[in-house]
Amino acid sequence: MSLQSAALSRVKPSATLAADQKGRELKAQGRDVISLAAGEPDFDTPQNIKDAAIKAISDGKTKYTNVDGIPELKEAICAKFARENGLSYKPSQVNVSPGGKPVIWNAMLATLNPGDEVIVPTPYWVSYWDIVLLAGGEPKAVMTSAEQGFKVQPEQLEAAIGPKTRWIILNSPSNPSGAAYTKAELRALADVLMKHPQVWILTDDMYEHLVFDDFEFWTIAQVEPGLYDRTLTMNGVSKAYAMTGWRIGYAAGPEPLIKLMAKVMSQTTSNPSSISQWAAVEALNGPQDFIKPNARLFQERRDLVVSMLNQANGIACPTPEGAFYVYPSVKGLIGKTAPSGKVIGSDEDFAVELLETEGVSVVFGAAFGLSPHFRISYATANAVLEDACSRIQRFCGAVR
């Protein structure tokens, strides 16, 4: 009799975390490894946010809180949505969870029944697919391509929606591709969704503030108010505020859904860290002047990585609109022989050979549902990125 449950057997461990862990293990063995696998800003959390956490500890704010967030943080989230997205929410419409991943988990577990389908455009963040599976639903891929900017087209969405469709998950800017939807592109998708009132929308806006080249960010409930009553608009403090380890994600949506998500939390995580919540209050209410300069630094890194990767033999790297990832194609290397003598039969083979030969850790594209690609996180120093890309160029140049 297997120890593992049938539910857990449906899912795989996170490929991004596994790739990062493998890089750490090789480093611990003394290997010279550059890990570009984890999606984590290299900036430190701003001092005012750290000070707010220290004050919360000193003030004794270290007890249990309301299950899905303190009132002060919910108010700050409502103010953020009004200020930055033109969306009006009440605190009773807000969920605060210990990270973005639990927000998605809470929503899916609260609403999915066996056989319910969730549309997930590819390439997708690795956890979307497996969270849907773990919650008992059926993820349904809609394939995109670099030629269409890694963005689902209205006709594709229309064709994918069926009688069992419960949700669609939209992520803009995207992890892993960095692709971001314009207002017009969201308008076209909203027109399709308005015809299907049974479909709910989860929009993951975690990389909202990391957009480049004067790109203007929009979220779908802002573009089409008619979708407001069935949209869960998700965000968090991890990326823009360099607070990945603080574990605060949040979302706003219809009150009945928020109550169901709180019910899930009451029997799983309970409340997020009280200290992290007070830090997040300061993040959202405090100075925002560092966000745009940080985004400009990420844009410089993007330009560096795209330029160097496009000079590598067999790699084609599109220029993304946002986030801090690129999603290059390795189609030109498939079927060729790596320096080790092994044939590169897949993007996973490419990632394994690159790590073993040159000590660069990346995540293979199959983990995100679209091959043959790989993902690089460029949330690290320029010198590190130059070294890593030079190694990739050297590896590709040695492929025959």
Short mmCIF file of C-alpha atoms in Angstrom, two decimals:
data_model
loop_
_atom_site.label_atom_id
_atom_site.label_comp_id
_atom_site.label_asym_id
_atom_site.label_seq_id
_atom_site.Cartn_x
_atom_site.Cartn_y
_atom_site.Cartn_z
CA MET A 1 0.00 0.00 0.00
CA SER A 2 1.50 3.33 -1.09
CA LEU A 3 2.13 5.95 1.57
CA GLN A 4 1.42 8.70 -0.99
CA SER A 5 -2.18 9.74 -1.45
CA ALA A 6 -3.91 9.52 -4.82
CA ALA A 7 -4.32 13.31 -4.77
CA LEU A 8 -0.61 13.96 -4.26
CA SER A 9 0.33 11.41 -6.91
CA ARG A 10 -1.31 13.67 -9.50
CA VAL A 11 1.28 16.42 -9.03
CA LYS A 12 5.03 16.93 -9.42
CA PRO A 13 7.45 18.84 -7.19
CA SER A 14 8.13 22.42 -8.29
CA ALA A 15 10.67 22.30 -11.11
CA THR A 16 11.89 25.82 -10.37
CA LEU A 17 12.63 24.98 -6.74
CA ALA A 18 14.23 21.68 -7.78
CA ALA A 19 16.54 23.42 -10.26
CA ASP A 20 17.54 26.02 -7.69
CA GLN A 21 18.16 23.30 -5.09
CA LYS A 22 20.34 21.32 -7.51
CA GLY A 23 22.44 24.40 -8.09
CA ARG A 24 22.82 24.90 -4.33
CA GLU A 25 23.89 21.29 -3.88
CA LEU A 26 26.58 21.57 -6.56
CA LYS A 27 27.82 24.80 -4.99
CA ALA A 28 28.06 23.04 -1.63
CA GLN A 29 30.24 20.42 -3.35
CA GLY A 30 32.62 23.16 -4.43
CA ARG A 31 31.40 23.55 -8.01
CA ASP A 32 31.43 27.02 -9.58
CA VAL A 33 27.68 27.36 -10.21
CA ILE A 34 25.57 30.34 -11.26
CA SER A 35 21.91 29.76 -10.49
CA LEU A 36 19.44 31.63 -12.68
CA ALA A 37 16.58 29.35 -11.63
CA ALA A 38 14.85 31.12 -8.73
CA GLY A 39 12.52 34.06 -9.30
CA GLU A 40 13.75 36.32 -6.54
CA PRO A 41 14.89 39.96 -6.65
CA ASP A 42 18.45 40.45 -5.47
CA PHE A 43 17.54 43.78 -3.84
CA ASP A 44 17.20 43.97 -0.07
CA THR A 45 13.83 44.75 1.50
CA PRO A 46 13.63 48.56 1.95
CA GLN A 47 14.64 49.75 5.40
CA ASN A 48 11.32 51.41 6.25
CA ILE A 49 9.59 48.06 5.76
CA LYS A 50 12.11 46.26 7.95
CA ASP A 51 11.72 48.97 10.59
CA ALA A 52 7.94 48.46 10.57
CA ALA A 53 8.45 44.75 11.25
CA ILE A 54 10.87 45.47 14.09
CA LYS A 55 8.38 47.92 15.59
CA ALA A 56 5.62 45.33 15.34
CA ILE A 57 7.77 42.91 17.32
CA SER A 58 8.65 45.57 19.90
CA ASP A 59 4.97 46.51 20.22
CA GLY A 60 4.02 42.89 20.89
CA LYS A 61 2.10 42.40 17.65
CA THR A 62 3.13 38.75 17.61
CA LYS A 63 -0.18 37.02 18.32
CA TYR A 64 -2.74 35.32 16.11
CA THR A 65 -4.60 37.69 13.80
CA ASN A 66 -7.81 37.43 11.83
CA VAL A 67 -7.53 34.33 9.67
CA ASP A 68 -7.27 36.15 6.33
CA GLY A 69 -5.55 39.37 7.36
CA ILE A 70 -5.47 42.27 9.80
CA PRO A 71 -7.90 45.15 9.14
CA GLU A 72 -5.04 47.60 8.65
CA LEU A 73 -3.53 45.54 5.85
CA LYS A 74 -6.87 44.98 4.18
CA GLU A 75 -7.43 48.75 4.22
CA ALA A 76 -3.98 49.29 2.70
CA ILE A 77 -4.77 46.75 -0.03
CA CYS A 78 -8.07 48.46 -0.81
CA ALA A 79 -6.23 51.79 -1.05
CA LYS A 80 -3.62 50.24 -3.36
CA PHE A 81 -6.26 48.85 -5.75
CA ALA A 82 -8.07 52.21 -5.83
CA ARG A 83 -4.88 54.23 -6.28
CA GLU A 84 -3.10 52.09 -8.85
CA ASN A 85 -5.82 50.11 -10.63
CA GLY A 86 -9.01 52.14 -10.34
CA LEU A 87 -10.72 49.23 -8.58
CA SER A 88 -12.98 49.74 -5.59
CA TYR A 89 -13.03 47.03 -2.93
CA LYS A 90 -14.15 46.80 0.68
CA PRO A 91 -11.99 45.05 3.31
CA SER A 92 -14.54 42.23 3.35
CA GLN A 93 -13.59 41.58 -0.30
CA VAL A 94 -9.88 41.09 0.49
CA ASN A 95 -7.93 37.94 1.30
CA VAL A 96 -4.40 37.99 2.74
CA SER A 97 -2.52 34.68 2.59
CA PRO A 98 1.02 33.48 3.43
CA GLY A 99 2.23 34.02 -0.14
CA GLY A 100 0.75 34.13 -3.63
CA LYS A 101 0.71 30.34 -3.98
CA PRO A 102 -1.72 29.91 -1.04
CA VAL A 103 -4.04 32.55 -2.55
CA ILE A 104 -4.40 30.36 -5.65
CA TRP A 105 -4.70 27.20 -3.58
CA ASN A 106 -7.40 28.70 -1.37
CA ALA A 107 -9.43 29.83 -4.39
CA MET A 108 -9.12 26.54 -6.25
CA LEU A 109 -9.83 24.30 -3.25
CA ALA A 110 -12.80 26.45 -2.30
CA THR A 111 -14.48 26.26 -5.72
CA LEU A 112 -13.40 23.23 -7.75
CA ASN A 113 -15.29 19.95 -7.98
CA PRO A 114 -14.02 16.79 -9.73
CA GLY A 115 -14.14 17.32 -13.49
CA ASP A 116 -14.16 21.13 -13.33
CA GLU A 117 -11.74 22.58 -15.87
CA VAL A 118 -9.33 25.47 -15.40
CA ILE A 119 -7.91 27.08 -18.55
CA VAL A 120 -4.17 27.67 -18.19
CA PRO A 121 -2.40 29.37 -21.12
CA THR A 122 1.12 28.11 -21.80
CA PRO A 123 3.80 28.77 -20.84
CA TYR A 124 2.47 28.85 -17.29
CA TRP A 125 3.96 29.29 -13.86
CA VAL A 126 4.67 25.74 -12.72
CA SER A 127 2.35 25.87 -9.69
CA TYR A 128 -0.86 26.75 -11.55
CA TRP A 129 -1.10 23.33 -13.18
CA ASP A 130 -0.36 21.29 -10.08
CA ILE A 131 -2.48 23.37 -7.71
CA VAL A 132 -5.49 22.75 -9.96
CA LEU A 133 -4.72 19.02 -9.98
CA LEU A 134 -4.23 18.89 -6.22
CA ALA A 135 -7.54 20.71 -5.69
CA GLY A 136 -9.32 18.05 -7.76
CA GLY A 137 -9.78 20.03 -10.97
CA GLU A 138 -8.56 19.45 -14.50
CA PRO A 139 -6.10 21.98 -15.96
CA LYS A 140 -6.62 22.64 -19.66
CA ALA A 141 -3.68 24.02 -21.62
CA VAL A 142 -4.08 26.64 -24.32
CA MET A 143 -0.86 26.68 -26.31
CA THR A 144 0.76 29.99 -27.23
CA SER A 145 4.00 30.68 -29.08
CA ALA A 146 6.75 33.26 -29.35
CA GLU A 147 5.21 34.36 -32.66
CA GLN A 148 2.05 35.45 -30.82
CA GLY A 149 4.03 36.99 -27.97
CA PHE A 150 3.28 34.08 -25.63
CA LYS A 151 -0.23 35.52 -25.20
CA VAL A 152 -3.50 33.63 -25.63
CA GLN A 153 -5.63 34.90 -28.52
CA PRO A 154 -9.40 35.52 -28.26
CA GLU A 155 -10.25 32.78 -30.73
CA GLN A 156 -8.15 30.30 -28.74
CA LEU A 157 -9.94 31.24 -25.53
CA GLU A 158 -13.34 30.90 -27.20
CA ALA A 159 -12.43 27.44 -28.48
CA ALA A 160 -11.14 26.30 -25.07
CA ILE A 161 -14.23 27.25 -23.06
CA GLY A 162 -16.65 24.37 -22.58
CA PRO A 163 -19.46 23.30 -20.26
CA LYS A 164 -16.97 22.19 -17.58
CA THR A 165 -14.90 25.38 -17.61
CA ARG A 166 -14.82 26.91 -14.13
CA TRP A 167 -11.83 29.28 -14.21
CA ILE A 168 -9.19 30.82 -16.43
CA ILE A 169 -5.86 31.87 -14.95
CA LEU A 170 -4.24 34.93 -16.54
CA ASN A 171 -0.73 36.06 -15.58
CA SER A 172 0.55 39.41 -16.79
CA PRO A 173 3.45 40.12 -16.79
CA SER A 174 4.09 36.42 -17.08
CA ASN A 175 6.27 34.01 -15.22
CA PRO A 176 8.04 32.45 -17.17
CA SER A 177 7.87 34.45 -20.42
CA GLY A 178 7.72 38.06 -19.20
CA ALA A 179 4.90 38.67 -21.69
CA ALA A 180 2.33 41.29 -20.68
CA TYR A 181 -1.12 41.98 -22.11
CA THR A 182 -1.96 45.44 -23.41
CA LYS A 183 -5.29 47.07 -22.63
CA ALA A 184 -6.54 46.20 -26.12
CA GLU A 185 -5.48 42.57 -25.75
CA LEU A 186 -7.26 42.28 -22.41
CA ARG A 187 -10.31 43.97 -23.96
CA ALA A 188 -10.45 41.26 -26.63
CA LEU A 189 -10.24 38.48 -24.03
CA ALA A 190 -12.85 40.21 -21.88
CA ASP A 191 -15.24 40.31 -24.83
CA VAL A 192 -15.01 36.51 -25.02
CA LEU A 193 -15.43 36.05 -21.27
CA MET A 194 -18.48 38.30 -21.17
CA LYS A 195 -20.24 35.68 -23.32
CA HIS A 196 -19.55 32.92 -20.78
CA PRO A 197 -20.89 33.98 -17.37
CA GLN A 198 -20.03 30.62 -15.77
CA VAL A 199 -16.28 31.25 -16.15
CA TRP A 200 -14.39 32.88 -13.29
CA ILE A 201 -11.11 34.74 -13.82
CA LEU A 202 -8.03 34.62 -11.61
CA THR A 203 -5.59 37.29 -12.71
CA ASP A 204 -2.11 37.02 -11.24
CA ASP A 205 -0.65 40.53 -11.24
CA MET A 206 2.39 39.76 -9.06
CA TYR A 207 4.80 41.48 -11.49
CA GLU A 208 2.59 44.53 -12.08
CA HIS A 209 5.31 47.08 -11.27
CA LEU A 210 8.03 45.39 -13.31
CA VAL A 211 7.15 46.56 -16.83
CA PHE A 212 9.51 48.14 -19.37
CA ASP A 213 9.72 50.46 -22.37
CA ASP A 214 6.83 52.66 -21.20
CA PHE A 215 4.46 49.65 -21.17
CA GLU A 216 1.22 50.54 -19.38
CA PHE A 217 -0.11 47.88 -17.02
CA TRP A 218 -3.81 47.01 -16.93
CA THR A 219 -5.75 44.32 -15.10
CA ILE A 220 -8.84 42.72 -16.60
CA ALA A 221 -11.47 43.86 -14.07
CA GLN A 222 -10.25 47.40 -14.67
CA VAL A 223 -10.63 47.00 -18.44
CA GLU A 224 -14.07 45.35 -18.24
CA PRO A 225 -16.09 46.26 -15.11
CA GLY A 226 -18.66 43.68 -16.21
CA LEU A 227 -16.21 40.98 -15.06
CA TYR A 228 -15.71 42.51 -11.61
CA ASP A 229 -18.17 40.14 -9.90
CA ARG A 230 -16.32 37.01 -11.06
CA THR A 231 -12.70 38.12 -11.03
CA LEU A 232 -10.16 37.41 -8.31
CA THR A 233 -7.41 40.01 -8.71
CA MET A 234 -4.24 38.68 -7.09
CA ASN A 235 -1.03 40.46 -6.16
CA GLY A 236 1.57 40.50 -3.41
CA VAL A 237 4.58 42.24 -1.94
CA SER A 238 7.22 39.64 -2.92
CA LYS A 239 8.51 41.04 -6.20
CA ALA A 240 8.07 44.83 -6.27
CA TYR A 241 9.07 45.23 -2.61
CA ALA A 242 11.77 42.49 -2.51
CA MET A 243 9.87 40.63 0.20
CA THR A 244 9.89 37.04 -1.08
CA GLY A 245 10.74 35.52 2.31
CA TRP A 246 8.11 37.53 4.17
CA ARG A 247 5.36 35.41 2.56
CA ILE A 248 2.48 37.82 1.97
CA GLY A 249 0.17 37.45 -1.01
CA TYR A 250 -3.24 39.04 -1.35
CA ALA A 251 -6.28 39.14 -3.57
CA ALA A 252 -9.57 40.97 -3.89
CA GLY A 253 -12.81 39.71 -5.36
CA PRO A 254 -16.48 38.97 -4.69
CA GLU A 255 -17.26 38.66 -0.99
CA PRO A 256 -18.77 35.14 -1.21
CA LEU A 257 -15.53 33.83 -2.74
CA ILE A 258 -13.39 35.61 -0.15
CA LYS A 259 -15.44 34.00 2.64
CA LEU A 260 -14.91 30.55 1.12
CA MET A 261 -11.16 31.17 0.89
CA ALA A 262 -11.08 32.21 4.55
CA LYS A 263 -12.89 28.98 5.41
CA VAL A 264 -10.10 27.01 3.73
CA MET A 265 -7.47 28.99 5.66
CA SER A 266 -9.25 28.37 8.95
CA GLN A 267 -8.45 24.68 8.57
CA THR A 268 -5.05 24.95 6.87
CA THR A 269 -2.60 27.80 7.41
CA SER A 270 -4.64 30.08 9.68
CA ASN A 271 -3.33 33.64 9.50
CA PRO A 272 -0.19 34.83 7.72
CA SER A 273 2.66 35.96 9.96
CA SER A 274 1.50 38.90 12.07
CA ILE A 275 4.90 40.58 11.73
CA SER A 276 4.96 40.20 7.95
CA GLN A 277 1.48 41.69 7.75
CA TRP A 278 2.57 44.85 9.54
CA ALA A 279 5.60 45.06 7.24
CA ALA A 280 3.25 44.77 4.25
CA VAL A 281 1.13 47.64 5.59
CA GLU A 282 4.21 49.83 5.47
CA ALA A 283 5.17 48.49 2.03
CA LEU A 284 1.81 49.47 0.52
CA ASN A 285 1.27 52.72 2.43
CA GLY A 286 4.86 53.93 2.61
CA PRO A 287 7.20 55.48 0.01
CA GLN A 288 6.96 53.96 -3.46
CA ASP A 289 9.80 55.94 -5.03
CA PHE A 290 12.23 53.01 -5.27
CA ILE A 291 9.95 50.89 -7.49
CA LYS A 292 10.54 52.63 -10.82
CA PRO A 293 14.34 52.85 -10.41
CA ASN A 294 14.39 49.13 -9.61
CA ALA A 295 12.32 48.44 -12.71
CA ARG A 296 14.81 50.42 -14.81
CA LEU A 297 17.63 48.25 -13.45
CA PHE A 298 15.68 45.14 -14.40
CA GLN A 299 15.15 46.57 -17.88
CA GLU A 300 18.91 47.06 -18.28
CA ARG A 301 19.45 43.46 -17.21
CA ARG A 302 16.78 42.27 -19.63
CA ASP A 303 18.46 44.06 -22.50
CA LEU A 304 21.84 42.60 -21.57
CA VAL A 305 20.54 39.03 -21.35
CA VAL A 306 18.43 39.20 -24.53
CA SER A 307 21.36 40.60 -26.49
CA MET A 308 23.86 38.01 -25.28
CA LEU A 309 21.51 35.03 -25.64
CA ASN A 310 20.63 35.99 -29.21
CA GLN A 311 24.36 35.81 -29.97
CA ALA A 312 24.45 32.18 -28.80
CA ASN A 313 24.37 29.43 -31.43
CA GLY A 314 20.93 27.80 -31.70
CA ILE A 315 19.13 30.13 -29.26
CA ALA A 316 16.37 32.62 -30.13
CA CYS A 317 15.34 34.94 -27.30
CA PRO A 318 12.28 37.24 -27.58
CA THR A 319 12.24 40.56 -25.71
CA PRO A 320 9.67 40.45 -22.91
CA GLU A 321 7.52 43.36 -21.72
CA GLY A 322 7.97 42.77 -18.00
CA ALA A 323 8.79 40.62 -14.95
CA PHE A 324 12.42 39.47 -14.68
CA TYR A 325 12.48 36.42 -16.89
CA VAL A 326 13.34 35.53 -20.46
CA TYR A 327 12.04 32.40 -22.19
CA PRO A 328 14.40 31.58 -25.06
CA SER A 329 13.92 28.81 -27.60
CA VAL A 330 16.52 26.06 -27.99
CA LYS A 331 14.89 24.61 -31.09
CA GLY A 332 18.14 25.12 -32.98
CA LEU A 333 19.98 22.79 -30.57
CA ILE A 334 17.54 19.87 -30.43
CA GLY A 335 19.02 16.71 -31.97
CA LYS A 336 22.58 18.00 -31.75
CA THR A 337 25.39 16.68 -29.56
CA ALA A 338 26.51 18.38 -26.36
CA PRO A 339 30.21 18.68 -25.42
CA SER A 340 29.76 15.61 -23.18
CA GLY A 341 28.86 13.53 -26.23
CA LYS A 342 25.20 13.23 -25.23
CA VAL A 343 22.47 14.12 -27.72
CA ILE A 344 20.22 17.04 -26.72
CA GLY A 345 16.80 15.49 -27.25
CA SER A 346 14.76 17.98 -25.21
CA ASP A 347 14.94 21.28 -23.35
CA GLU A 348 15.41 19.26 -20.14
CA ASP A 349 18.48 17.64 -21.71
CA PHE A 350 19.74 21.12 -22.59
CA ALA A 351 19.32 22.34 -18.99
CA VAL A 352 21.04 19.27 -17.53
CA GLU A 353 23.98 19.45 -19.93
CA LEU A 354 24.37 23.21 -19.42
CA LEU A 355 24.54 22.74 -15.65
CA GLU A 356 26.97 19.83 -15.82
CA THR A 357 29.23 21.41 -18.45
CA GLU A 358 29.23 25.12 -17.60
CA GLY A 359 27.69 25.33 -14.13
CA VAL A 360 24.70 27.45 -15.13
CA SER A 361 21.36 26.45 -13.60
CA VAL A 362 18.21 27.27 -15.60
CA VAL A 363 14.71 25.77 -15.68
CA PHE A 364 13.70 23.69 -18.69
CA GLY A 365 10.63 24.71 -20.67
CA ALA A 366 8.63 21.48 -20.32
CA ALA A 367 8.10 22.41 -16.66
CA PHE A 368 6.12 25.43 -17.89
CA GLY A 369 4.13 23.46 -20.45
CA LEU A 370 5.86 24.76 -23.58
CA SER A 371 8.95 23.29 -25.25
CA PRO A 372 11.65 23.56 -26.47
CA HIS A 373 12.48 26.55 -24.27
CA PHE A 374 14.18 27.39 -20.99
CA ARG A 375 13.67 30.09 -18.40
CA ILE A 376 16.28 32.43 -17.02
CA SER A 377 15.67 34.73 -14.07
CA TYR A 378 17.79 37.84 -14.55
CA ALA A 379 17.15 39.14 -11.03
CA THR A 380 20.85 39.27 -10.22
CA ALA A 381 23.86 41.52 -10.80
CA ASN A 382 24.99 42.47 -14.31
CA ALA A 383 28.42 40.92 -13.82
CA VAL A 384 26.85 37.59 -12.84
CA LEU A 385 24.52 37.72 -15.84
CA GLU A 386 27.39 38.51 -18.21
CA ASP A 387 29.36 35.56 -16.84
CA ALA A 388 26.37 33.22 -17.10
CA CYS A 389 25.49 34.29 -20.64
CA SER A 390 29.12 33.95 -21.71
CA ARG A 391 29.07 30.38 -20.40
CA ILE A 392 25.84 29.70 -22.29
CA GLN A 393 27.43 31.10 -25.47
CA ARG A 394 30.46 28.87 -24.92
CA PHE A 395 28.30 25.80 -24.33
CA CYS A 396 26.17 26.45 -27.43
CA GLY A 397 29.27 27.10 -29.50
CA ALA A 398 30.59 23.66 -28.55
CA VAL A 399 27.38 21.86 -29.52
CA ARG A 400 27.74 19.91 -32.77
#
